[in-house]
Amino acid sequence: MEAVRDFCEFLSQFWQKGLGAINIETLEPIFVSELFTKETGIQNRDIHLCGIDFYEKFLHPKDYIILPRIHDVTMKYFEKQKALNECMPIATYNIRLKNLVGDYRSFSMSFKIISIETISVKSKRFGLLICQPETKFGFERFVLCIPDKKKRLYFSNTSGKYVSKEHLEFRAIEKDILKLIAGGYNEAKITKELHVKIDLIRYYKKCIYQKLYVSNMSEAIYIATLHNLI
């Protein structure tokens, strides 16, 4: 009965809110609603034609590379929660999808696992998916929200796992570099201030970009300041 109830709730939310359904094991899209198509430009015929290659066609190349790695870690976390009989988190991937004219737009791809033991469509495990226009970036791009504990975990590129904001593993020198650049220092001044070579400064800047999921120092400073990391 519990499986049937979850399935009915799944269908109810699907039709009321205009969501999408995915195979949670592979992330392969199964079906999308009209509202989903309106928001993303992606139609059912697109997912039927592409199958699992859907992401290669519509997802930004950089997101296409990193998403399988992150989703693998997400699934392992779900398995751990299930083994402990704890509340399943809601996963959110902030990704970039290509629209009909070839431009990339940012969307928040949030999904909830619906475990079905007796009813199956391609898999015994569904994902309840919604894609909405989104502008978030930085380390909040890949998040696990655990409702019963009111906790948020973020995917760390450095450690390859989900961690709390306090454990994003920023080195002291990386924080110093962010503070100095925010204060108007260029690379030459930073090398004198911190007594390190310029090549090392550039290495740590690349590390900062990777940890915060940004492509330039202006974005890095904005994200770090917004979340009180510096």
mmCIF file of N, CA and C in Angstrom, residues 38-175:
data_model
loop_
_atom_site.group_PDB
_atom_site.id
_atom_site.type_symbol
_atom_site.label_atom_id
_atom_site.label_comp_id
_atom_site.label_asym_id
_atom_site.label_seq_id
_atom_site.Cartn_x
_atom_site.Cartn_y
_atom_site.Cartn_z
ATOM 1 N N LYS A 38 7.454 24.133 -21.936
ATOM 2 C CA LYS A 38 7.360 25.589 -22.030
ATOM 3 C C LYS A 38 8.570 26.256 -21.395
ATOM 4 N N GLU A 39 9.040 25.706 -20.260
ATOM 5 C CA GLU A 39 10.163 26.302 -19.542
ATOM 6 C C GLU A 39 11.507 26.011 -20.213
ATOM 7 N N THR A 40 11.648 24.814 -20.784
ATOM 8 C CA THR A 40 12.945 24.398 -21.310
ATOM 9 C C THR A 40 13.036 24.357 -22.824
ATOM 10 N N GLY A 41 11.887 24.246 -23.494
ATOM 11 C CA GLY A 41 11.894 24.085 -24.943
ATOM 12 C C GLY A 41 12.104 22.639 -25.357
ATOM 13 N N ILE A 42 12.244 21.745 -24.389
ATOM 14 C CA ILE A 42 12.494 20.325 -24.662
ATOM 15 C C ILE A 42 11.167 19.563 -24.683
ATOM 16 N N GLN A 43 10.933 18.811 -25.747
ATOM 17 C CA GLN A 43 9.672 18.100 -25.913
ATOM 18 C C GLN A 43 9.862 16.596 -25.726
ATOM 19 N N ASN A 44 8.729 15.889 -25.587
ATOM 20 C CA ASN A 44 8.788 14.438 -25.414
ATOM 21 C C ASN A 44 9.430 13.741 -26.604
ATOM 22 N N ARG A 45 9.191 14.273 -27.789
ATOM 23 C CA ARG A 45 9.785 13.634 -28.969
ATOM 24 C C ARG A 45 11.310 13.736 -28.928
ATOM 25 N N ASP A 46 11.825 14.814 -28.282
ATOM 26 C CA ASP A 46 13.271 14.970 -28.147
ATOM 27 C C ASP A 46 13.860 13.865 -27.271
ATOM 28 N N ILE A 47 13.199 13.623 -26.126
ATOM 29 C CA ILE A 47 13.751 12.615 -25.218
ATOM 30 C C ILE A 47 13.553 11.199 -25.766
ATOM 31 N N HIS A 48 12.485 10.990 -26.539
ATOM 32 C CA HIS A 48 12.258 9.678 -27.118
ATOM 33 C C HIS A 48 13.275 9.377 -28.216
ATOM 34 N N LEU A 49 13.639 10.397 -28.964
ATOM 35 C CA LEU A 49 14.617 10.219 -30.037
ATOM 36 C C LEU A 49 16.032 10.051 -29.496
ATOM 37 N N CYS A 50 16.331 10.781 -28.416
ATOM 38 C CA CYS A 50 17.706 10.802 -27.891
ATOM 39 C C CYS A 50 18.000 9.711 -26.866
ATOM 40 N N GLY A 51 17.002 9.359 -26.040
ATOM 41 C CA GLY A 51 17.261 8.401 -24.972
ATOM 42 C C GLY A 51 18.294 8.939 -24.005
ATOM 43 N N ILE A 52 19.259 8.106 -23.652
ATOM 44 C CA ILE A 52 20.300 8.518 -22.718
ATOM 45 C C ILE A 52 21.230 9.557 -23.333
ATOM 46 N N ASP A 53 21.243 9.648 -24.685
ATOM 47 C CA ASP A 53 22.072 10.648 -25.355
ATOM 48 C C ASP A 53 21.470 12.050 -25.265
ATOM 49 N N PHE A 54 20.309 12.153 -24.621
ATOM 50 C CA PHE A 54 19.640 13.439 -24.428
ATOM 51 C C PHE A 54 20.591 14.469 -23.823
ATOM 52 N N TYR A 55 21.348 14.064 -22.794
ATOM 53 C CA TYR A 55 22.209 15.006 -22.090
ATOM 54 C C TYR A 55 23.381 15.463 -22.945
ATOM 55 N N GLU A 56 23.878 14.569 -23.784
ATOM 56 C CA GLU A 56 24.968 14.956 -24.668
ATOM 57 C C GLU A 56 24.505 16.017 -25.664
ATOM 58 N N LYS A 57 23.244 15.947 -26.051
ATOM 59 C CA LYS A 57 22.707 16.894 -27.032
ATOM 60 C C LYS A 57 22.307 18.225 -26.393
ATOM 61 N N PHE A 58 21.692 18.174 -25.215
ATOM 62 C CA PHE A 58 21.106 19.385 -24.641
ATOM 63 C C PHE A 58 21.896 20.002 -23.483
ATOM 64 N N LEU A 59 22.743 19.233 -22.825
ATOM 65 C CA LEU A 59 23.447 19.739 -21.657
ATOM 66 C C LEU A 59 24.737 20.443 -22.071
ATOM 67 N N HIS A 60 25.096 21.492 -21.324
ATOM 68 C CA HIS A 60 26.347 22.202 -21.587
ATOM 69 C C HIS A 60 27.506 21.213 -21.485
ATOM 70 N N PRO A 61 28.496 21.288 -22.400
ATOM 71 C CA PRO A 61 29.604 20.310 -22.411
ATOM 72 C C PRO A 61 30.306 20.144 -21.062
ATOM 73 N N LYS A 62 30.539 21.237 -20.339
ATOM 74 C CA LYS A 62 31.217 21.136 -19.041
ATOM 75 C C LYS A 62 30.332 20.425 -18.020
ATOM 76 N N ASP A 63 29.027 20.707 -18.072
ATOM 77 C CA ASP A 63 28.095 20.033 -17.159
ATOM 78 C C ASP A 63 27.965 18.557 -17.529
ATOM 79 N N TYR A 64 28.048 18.282 -18.824
ATOM 80 C CA TYR A 64 27.932 16.895 -19.303
ATOM 81 C C TYR A 64 29.078 16.038 -18.768
ATOM 82 N N ILE A 65 30.240 16.650 -18.605
ATOM 83 C CA ILE A 65 31.409 15.921 -18.097
ATOM 84 C C ILE A 65 31.278 15.642 -16.606
ATOM 85 N N ILE A 66 30.832 16.641 -15.850
ATOM 86 C CA ILE A 66 30.840 16.508 -14.398
ATOM 87 C C ILE A 66 29.584 15.840 -13.833
ATOM 88 N N LEU A 67 28.458 15.947 -14.533
ATOM 89 C CA LEU A 67 27.189 15.452 -13.979
ATOM 90 C C LEU A 67 27.198 13.951 -13.654
ATOM 91 N N PRO A 68 27.711 13.069 -14.534
ATOM 92 C CA PRO A 68 27.714 11.639 -14.189
ATOM 93 C C PRO A 68 28.491 11.353 -12.910
ATOM 94 N N ARG A 69 29.596 12.037 -12.719
ATOM 95 C CA ARG A 69 30.411 11.846 -11.510
ATOM 96 C C ARG A 69 29.625 12.248 -10.263
ATOM 97 N N ILE A 70 28.967 13.387 -10.343
ATOM 98 C CA ILE A 70 28.210 13.876 -9.193
ATOM 99 C C ILE A 70 27.004 12.987 -8.924
ATOM 100 N N HIS A 71 26.320 12.574 -9.997
ATOM 101 C CA HIS A 71 25.133 11.755 -9.792
ATOM 102 C C HIS A 71 25.498 10.396 -9.185
ATOM 103 N N ASP A 72 26.654 9.869 -9.534
ATOM 104 C CA ASP A 72 27.107 8.607 -8.949
ATOM 105 C C ASP A 72 27.270 8.747 -7.439
ATOM 106 N N VAL A 73 27.846 9.867 -7.011
ATOM 107 C CA VAL A 73 28.007 10.132 -5.570
ATOM 108 C C VAL A 73 26.640 10.330 -4.913
ATOM 109 N N THR A 74 25.726 11.011 -5.623
ATOM 110 C CA THR A 74 24.379 11.227 -5.104
ATOM 111 C C THR A 74 23.673 9.896 -4.859
ATOM 112 N N MET A 75 23.771 8.992 -5.828
ATOM 113 C CA MET A 75 23.115 7.695 -5.693
ATOM 114 C C MET A 75 23.678 6.892 -4.524
ATOM 115 N N LYS A 76 24.980 6.975 -4.313
ATOM 116 C CA LYS A 76 25.599 6.283 -3.182
ATOM 117 C C LYS A 76 25.092 6.868 -1.865
ATOM 118 N N TYR A 77 24.893 8.185 -1.858
ATOM 119 C CA TYR A 77 24.369 8.821 -0.648
ATOM 120 C C TYR A 77 22.934 8.367 -0.397
ATOM 121 N N PHE A 78 22.137 8.274 -1.466
ATOM 122 C CA PHE A 78 20.758 7.791 -1.337
ATOM 123 C C PHE A 78 20.725 6.363 -0.778
ATOM 124 N N GLU A 79 21.627 5.524 -1.289
ATOM 125 C CA GLU A 79 21.686 4.136 -0.830
ATOM 126 C C GLU A 79 22.014 4.085 0.664
ATOM 127 N N LYS A 80 22.913 4.962 1.083
ATOM 128 C CA LYS A 80 23.284 5.017 2.499
ATOM 129 C C LYS A 80 22.097 5.433 3.355
ATOM 130 N N GLN A 81 21.351 6.438 2.888
ATOM 131 C CA GLN A 81 20.167 6.898 3.621
ATOM 132 C C GLN A 81 19.121 5.792 3.712
ATOM 133 N N LYS A 82 18.968 5.077 2.590
ATOM 134 C CA LYS A 82 17.981 3.996 2.556
ATOM 135 C C LYS A 82 18.355 2.891 3.540
ATOM 136 N N ALA A 83 19.672 2.549 3.589
ATOM 137 C CA ALA A 83 20.141 1.497 4.487
ATOM 138 C C ALA A 83 19.914 1.870 5.947
ATOM 139 N N LEU A 84 20.011 3.169 6.235
ATOM 140 C CA LEU A 84 19.810 3.644 7.601
ATOM 141 C C LEU A 84 18.343 3.927 7.896
ATOM 142 N N ASN A 85 17.498 3.695 6.860
ATOM 143 C CA ASN A 85 16.059 3.941 6.980
ATOM 144 C C ASN A 85 15.759 5.397 7.347
ATOM 145 N N GLU A 86 16.531 6.313 6.751
ATOM 146 C CA GLU A 86 16.357 7.739 7.009
ATOM 147 C C GLU A 86 15.679 8.418 5.825
ATOM 148 N N CYS A 87 15.233 9.640 6.058
ATOM 149 C CA CYS A 87 14.502 10.413 5.054
ATOM 150 C C CYS A 87 15.364 10.644 3.812
ATOM 151 N N MET A 88 14.763 10.415 2.643
ATOM 152 C CA MET A 88 15.479 10.637 1.395
ATOM 153 C C MET A 88 15.631 12.133 1.122
ATOM 154 N N PRO A 89 16.839 12.583 0.814
ATOM 155 C CA PRO A 89 17.032 14.012 0.526
ATOM 156 C C PRO A 89 16.486 14.390 -0.845
ATOM 157 N N ILE A 90 16.373 15.674 -1.068
ATOM 158 C CA ILE A 90 16.038 16.208 -2.387
ATOM 159 C C ILE A 90 17.330 16.716 -3.010
ATOM 160 N N ALA A 91 17.636 16.237 -4.199
ATOM 161 C CA ALA A 91 18.867 16.642 -4.880
ATOM 162 C C ALA A 91 18.555 17.751 -5.879
ATOM 163 N N THR A 92 19.442 18.730 -5.957
ATOM 164 C CA THR A 92 19.288 19.826 -6.911
ATOM 165 C C THR A 92 20.589 20.015 -7.669
ATOM 166 N N TYR A 93 20.488 19.932 -8.995
ATOM 167 C CA TYR A 93 21.628 20.204 -9.865
ATOM 168 C C TYR A 93 21.314 21.475 -10.653
ATOM 169 N N ASN A 94 22.089 22.521 -10.467
ATOM 170 C CA ASN A 94 21.923 23.725 -11.276
ATOM 171 C C ASN A 94 22.764 23.564 -12.531
ATOM 172 N N ILE A 95 22.074 23.397 -13.648
ATOM 173 C CA ILE A 95 22.731 23.031 -14.899
ATOM 174 C C ILE A 95 22.366 24.007 -16.014
ATOM 175 N N ARG A 96 23.045 23.844 -17.142
ATOM 176 C CA ARG A 96 22.769 24.673 -18.319
ATOM 177 C C ARG A 96 22.267 23.788 -19.453
ATOM 178 N N LEU A 97 21.055 24.129 -19.951
ATOM 179 C CA LEU A 97 20.444 23.368 -21.036
ATOM 180 C C LEU A 97 20.347 24.223 -22.292
ATOM 181 N N LYS A 98 20.497 23.583 -23.430
ATOM 182 C CA LYS A 98 20.425 24.282 -24.712
ATOM 183 C C LYS A 98 18.965 24.434 -25.135
ATOM 184 N N ASN A 99 18.599 25.633 -25.564
ATOM 185 C CA ASN A 99 17.228 25.842 -26.043
ATOM 186 C C ASN A 99 17.152 25.624 -27.555
ATOM 187 N N LEU A 100 15.992 25.931 -28.132
ATOM 188 C CA LEU A 100 15.751 25.623 -29.545
ATOM 189 C C LEU A 100 16.650 26.407 -30.501
ATOM 190 N N VAL A 101 17.110 27.573 -30.074
ATOM 191 C CA VAL A 101 17.961 28.379 -30.959
ATOM 192 C C VAL A 101 19.443 28.156 -30.679
ATOM 193 N N GLY A 102 19.747 27.227 -29.781
ATOM 194 C CA GLY A 102 21.142 26.873 -29.545
ATOM 195 C C GLY A 102 21.818 27.604 -28.411
ATOM 196 N N ASP A 103 21.081 28.452 -27.686
ATOM 197 C CA ASP A 103 21.660 29.166 -26.548
ATOM 198 C C ASP A 103 21.491 28.343 -25.268
ATOM 199 N N TYR A 104 22.415 28.522 -24.328
ATOM 200 C CA TYR A 104 22.319 27.806 -23.065
ATOM 201 C C TYR A 104 21.664 28.685 -22.003
ATOM 202 N N ARG A 105 20.701 28.092 -21.283
ATOM 203 C CA ARG A 105 20.035 28.768 -20.174
ATOM 204 C C ARG A 105 20.252 27.966 -18.902
ATOM 205 N N SER A 106 20.301 28.665 -17.782
ATOM 206 C CA SER A 106 20.502 27.991 -16.500
ATOM 207 C C SER A 106 19.173 27.521 -15.934
ATOM 208 N N PHE A 107 19.152 26.279 -15.465
ATOM 209 C CA PHE A 107 17.952 25.708 -14.868
ATOM 210 C C PHE A 107 18.302 24.997 -13.572
ATOM 211 N N SER A 108 17.343 25.008 -12.689
ATOM 212 C CA SER A 108 17.479 24.251 -11.454
ATOM 213 C C SER A 108 16.775 22.920 -11.632
ATOM 214 N N MET A 109 17.537 21.841 -11.644
ATOM 215 C CA MET A 109 17.006 20.505 -11.865
ATOM 216 C C MET A 109 16.923 19.797 -10.513
ATOM 217 N N SER A 110 15.750 19.844 -9.896
ATOM 218 C CA SER A 110 15.563 19.224 -8.586
ATOM 219 C C SER A 110 14.769 17.939 -8.733
ATOM 220 N N PHE A 111 15.161 16.914 -8.001
ATOM 221 C CA PHE A 111 14.407 15.675 -8.091
ATOM 222 C C PHE A 111 14.326 14.963 -6.746
ATOM 223 N N LYS A 112 13.244 14.243 -6.622
ATOM 224 C CA LYS A 112 12.974 13.450 -5.429
ATOM 225 C C LYS A 112 12.802 12.003 -5.855
ATOM 226 N N ILE A 113 13.420 11.099 -5.126
ATOM 227 C CA ILE A 113 13.304 9.681 -5.471
ATOM 228 C C ILE A 113 11.964 9.132 -5.006
ATOM 229 N N ILE A 114 11.323 8.426 -5.896
ATOM 230 C CA ILE A 114 10.099 7.699 -5.563
ATOM 231 C C ILE A 114 10.429 6.213 -5.696
ATOM 232 N N SER A 115 10.478 5.500 -4.606
ATOM 233 C CA SER A 115 10.807 4.073 -4.638
ATOM 234 C C SER A 115 9.550 3.255 -4.873
ATOM 235 N N ILE A 116 9.538 2.497 -5.927
ATOM 236 C CA ILE A 116 8.388 1.671 -6.274
ATOM 237 C C ILE A 116 8.842 0.220 -6.354
ATOM 238 N N GLU A 117 8.253 -0.634 -5.579
ATOM 239 C CA GLU A 117 8.654 -2.037 -5.588
ATOM 240 C C GLU A 117 7.786 -2.889 -6.516
ATOM 241 N N THR A 118 6.545 -2.465 -6.722
ATOM 242 C CA THR A 118 5.624 -3.304 -7.492
ATOM 243 C C THR A 118 5.260 -2.719 -8.843
ATOM 244 N N ILE A 119 5.410 -1.402 -8.999
ATOM 245 C CA ILE A 119 5.059 -0.748 -10.260
ATOM 246 C C ILE A 119 6.342 -0.231 -10.886
ATOM 247 N N SER A 120 6.519 -0.505 -12.158
ATOM 248 C CA SER A 120 7.800 -0.171 -12.767
ATOM 249 C C SER A 120 7.630 0.380 -14.170
ATOM 250 N N VAL A 121 8.371 1.449 -14.470
ATOM 251 C CA VAL A 121 8.492 1.969 -15.825
ATOM 252 C C VAL A 121 9.982 2.128 -16.099
ATOM 253 N N LYS A 122 10.532 1.165 -16.827
ATOM 254 C CA LYS A 122 11.958 1.114 -17.161
ATOM 255 C C LYS A 122 12.831 0.809 -15.947
ATOM 256 N N SER A 123 12.404 1.184 -14.779
ATOM 257 C CA SER A 123 13.188 0.955 -13.575
ATOM 258 C C SER A 123 12.244 0.928 -12.393
ATOM 259 N N LYS A 124 12.639 0.295 -11.300
ATOM 260 C CA LYS A 124 11.814 0.293 -10.101
ATOM 261 C C LYS A 124 11.952 1.598 -9.329
ATOM 262 N N ARG A 125 12.801 2.482 -9.821
ATOM 263 C CA ARG A 125 13.026 3.720 -9.080
ATOM 264 C C ARG A 125 12.871 4.920 -10.002
ATOM 265 N N PHE A 126 11.968 5.805 -9.618
ATOM 266 C CA PHE A 126 11.684 7.001 -10.397
ATOM 267 C C PHE A 126 12.366 8.211 -9.776
ATOM 268 N N GLY A 127 12.545 9.222 -10.590
ATOM 269 C CA GLY A 127 12.916 10.526 -10.079
ATOM 270 C C GLY A 127 11.801 11.494 -10.420
ATOM 271 N N LEU A 128 11.347 12.244 -9.438
ATOM 272 C CA LEU A 128 10.357 13.284 -9.668
ATOM 273 C C LEU A 128 11.130 14.566 -9.930
ATOM 274 N N LEU A 129 11.031 15.082 -11.131
ATOM 275 C CA LEU A 129 11.943 16.119 -11.608
ATOM 276 C C LEU A 129 11.207 17.401 -11.958
ATOM 277 N N ILE A 130 11.840 18.533 -11.630
ATOM 278 C CA ILE A 130 11.314 19.815 -12.091
ATOM 279 C C ILE A 130 12.475 20.687 -12.548
ATOM 280 N N CYS A 131 12.333 21.281 -13.704
ATOM 281 C CA CYS A 131 13.345 22.199 -14.216
ATOM 282 C C CYS A 131 12.748 23.603 -14.255
ATOM 283 N N GLN A 132 13.331 24.510 -13.512
ATOM 284 C CA GLN A 132 12.866 25.884 -13.482
ATOM 285 C C GLN A 132 14.018 26.826 -13.825
ATOM 286 N N PRO A 133 13.714 27.968 -14.432
ATOM 287 C CA PRO A 133 14.780 28.925 -14.713
ATOM 288 C C PRO A 133 15.520 29.282 -13.425
ATOM 289 N N GLU A 134 16.834 29.309 -13.487
ATOM 290 C CA GLU A 134 17.635 29.512 -12.281
ATOM 291 C C GLU A 134 18.897 30.304 -12.614
ATOM 292 N N THR A 135 19.330 31.137 -11.679
ATOM 293 C CA THR A 135 20.535 31.931 -11.911
ATOM 294 C C THR A 135 21.628 31.630 -10.892
ATOM 295 N N LYS A 136 21.387 30.681 -10.000
ATOM 296 C CA LYS A 136 22.400 30.360 -8.993
ATOM 297 C C LYS A 136 23.637 29.765 -9.646
ATOM 298 N N PHE A 137 24.785 30.088 -9.054
ATOM 299 C CA PHE A 137 26.018 29.453 -9.477
ATOM 300 C C PHE A 137 26.937 29.401 -8.272
ATOM 301 N N GLY A 138 28.157 28.945 -8.484
ATOM 302 C CA GLY A 138 29.048 28.777 -7.348
ATOM 303 C C GLY A 138 28.885 27.399 -6.730
ATOM 304 N N PHE A 139 29.346 27.247 -5.495
ATOM 305 C CA PHE A 139 29.341 25.921 -4.876
ATOM 306 C C PHE A 139 27.931 25.416 -4.601
ATOM 307 N N GLU A 140 26.913 26.253 -4.753
ATOM 308 C CA GLU A 140 25.524 25.825 -4.562
ATOM 309 C C GLU A 140 24.940 25.134 -5.790
ATOM 310 N N ARG A 141 25.742 24.906 -6.797
ATOM 311 C CA ARG A 141 25.216 24.318 -8.031
ATOM 312 C C ARG A 141 24.716 22.897 -7.830
ATOM 313 N N PHE A 142 25.345 22.152 -6.923
ATOM 314 C CA PHE A 142 24.963 20.754 -6.706
ATOM 315 C C PHE A 142 24.731 20.552 -5.214
ATOM 316 N N VAL A 143 23.459 20.362 -4.847
ATOM 317 C CA VAL A 143 23.067 20.408 -3.439
ATOM 318 C C VAL A 143 22.192 19.213 -3.070
ATOM 319 N N LEU A 144 22.359 18.755 -1.840
ATOM 320 C CA LEU A 144 21.443 17.795 -1.237
ATOM 321 C C LEU A 144 20.756 18.481 -0.064
ATOM 322 N N CYS A 145 19.435 18.453 -0.071
ATOM 323 C CA CYS A 145 18.651 19.041 1.013
ATOM 324 C C CYS A 145 18.007 17.901 1.801
ATOM 325 N N ILE A 146 18.331 17.813 3.083
ATOM 326 C CA ILE A 146 17.795 16.753 3.938
ATOM 327 C C ILE A 146 16.693 17.357 4.811
ATOM 328 N N PRO A 147 15.432 17.154 4.426
ATOM 329 C CA PRO A 147 14.303 17.849 5.071
ATOM 330 C C PRO A 147 14.190 17.631 6.580
ATOM 331 N N ASP A 148 14.317 16.382 7.033
ATOM 332 C CA ASP A 148 14.069 16.122 8.450
ATOM 333 C C ASP A 148 15.144 16.711 9.356
ATOM 334 N N LYS A 149 16.327 16.967 8.788
ATOM 335 C CA LYS A 149 17.407 17.556 9.588
ATOM 336 C C LYS A 149 17.645 19.029 9.240
ATOM 337 N N LYS A 150 16.875 19.528 8.258
ATOM 338 C CA LYS A 150 17.018 20.907 7.799
ATOM 339 C C LYS A 150 18.482 21.234 7.511
ATOM 340 N N LYS A 151 19.124 20.320 6.770
ATOM 341 C CA LYS A 151 20.541 20.450 6.475
ATOM 342 C C LYS A 151 20.765 20.472 4.976
ATOM 343 N N ARG A 152 21.750 21.259 4.544
ATOM 344 C CA ARG A 152 22.126 21.312 3.135
ATOM 345 C C ARG A 152 23.579 20.873 2.986
ATOM 346 N N LEU A 153 23.810 20.009 2.002
ATOM 347 C CA LEU A 153 25.157 19.541 1.714
ATOM 348 C C LEU A 153 25.519 19.947 0.287
ATOM 349 N N TYR A 154 26.780 20.249 0.066
ATOM 350 C CA TYR A 154 27.249 20.729 -1.227
ATOM 351 C C TYR A 154 28.319 19.787 -1.770
ATOM 352 N N PHE A 155 28.292 19.567 -3.098
ATOM 353 C CA PHE A 155 29.270 18.659 -3.676
ATOM 354 C C PHE A 155 30.625 19.349 -3.763
ATOM 355 N N SER A 156 31.632 18.716 -3.160
ATOM 356 C CA SER A 156 32.988 19.246 -3.176
ATOM 357 C C SER A 156 33.783 18.600 -4.309
ATOM 358 N N ASN A 157 34.245 19.427 -5.241
ATOM 359 C CA ASN A 157 35.075 18.932 -6.334
ATOM 360 C C ASN A 157 36.383 18.363 -5.813
ATOM 361 N N THR A 158 36.862 18.925 -4.707
ATOM 362 C CA THR A 158 38.158 18.527 -4.157
ATOM 363 C C THR A 158 38.119 17.133 -3.557
ATOM 364 N N SER A 159 37.111 16.877 -2.730
ATOM 365 C CA SER A 159 37.031 15.594 -2.038
ATOM 366 C C SER A 159 36.138 14.584 -2.753
ATOM 367 N N GLY A 160 35.363 15.042 -3.738
ATOM 368 C CA GLY A 160 34.495 14.141 -4.488
ATOM 369 C C GLY A 160 33.338 13.605 -3.673
ATOM 370 N N LYS A 161 32.838 14.386 -2.727
ATOM 371 C CA LYS A 161 31.707 13.967 -1.902
ATOM 372 C C LYS A 161 30.917 15.200 -1.459
ATOM 373 N N TYR A 162 29.747 14.954 -0.857
ATOM 374 C CA TYR A 162 28.931 16.047 -0.346
ATOM 375 C C TYR A 162 29.412 16.439 1.045
ATOM 376 N N VAL A 163 29.566 17.736 1.260
ATOM 377 C CA VAL A 163 30.043 18.234 2.548
ATOM 378 C C VAL A 163 29.202 19.442 2.965
ATOM 379 N N SER A 164 29.277 19.819 4.224
ATOM 380 C CA SER A 164 28.621 21.035 4.699
ATOM 381 C C SER A 164 29.430 22.240 4.249
ATOM 382 N N LYS A 165 28.828 23.411 4.316
ATOM 383 C CA LYS A 165 29.511 24.627 3.871
ATOM 384 C C LYS A 165 30.804 24.855 4.630
ATOM 385 N N GLU A 166 30.814 24.452 5.908
ATOM 386 C CA GLU A 166 31.990 24.662 6.750
ATOM 387 C C GLU A 166 33.144 23.743 6.363
ATOM 388 N N HIS A 167 32.873 22.730 5.528
ATOM 389 C CA HIS A 167 33.912 21.765 5.170
ATOM 390 C C HIS A 167 34.213 21.775 3.667
ATOM 391 N N LEU A 168 34.180 22.957 3.082
ATOM 392 C CA LEU A 168 34.504 23.078 1.663
ATOM 393 C C LEU A 168 36.010 23.039 1.419
ATOM 394 N N GLU A 169 36.791 22.942 2.499
ATOM 395 C CA GLU A 169 38.236 22.697 2.435
ATOM 396 C C GLU A 169 39.004 23.813 1.727
ATOM 397 N N PHE A 170 38.755 25.043 2.135
ATOM 398 C CA PHE A 170 39.544 26.155 1.625
ATOM 399 C C PHE A 170 40.824 26.294 2.450
ATOM 400 N N ARG A 171 41.958 26.373 1.753
ATOM 401 C CA ARG A 171 43.218 26.604 2.441
ATOM 402 C C ARG A 171 43.273 28.048 2.936
ATOM 403 N N ALA A 172 44.071 28.283 3.953
ATOM 404 C CA ALA A 172 44.217 29.641 4.499
ATOM 405 C C ALA A 172 44.754 30.591 3.433
ATOM 406 N N ILE A 173 45.696 30.087 2.604
ATOM 407 C CA ILE A 173 46.288 30.944 1.574
ATOM 408 C C ILE A 173 45.262 31.282 0.494
ATOM 409 N N GLU A 174 44.334 30.371 0.228
ATOM 410 C CA GLU A 174 43.289 30.649 -0.763
ATOM 411 C C GLU A 174 42.369 31.758 -0.260
ATOM 412 N N LYS A 175 42.040 31.717 1.011
ATOM 413 C CA LYS A 175 41.216 32.780 1.600
ATOM 414 C C LYS A 175 41.976 34.107 1.583
#
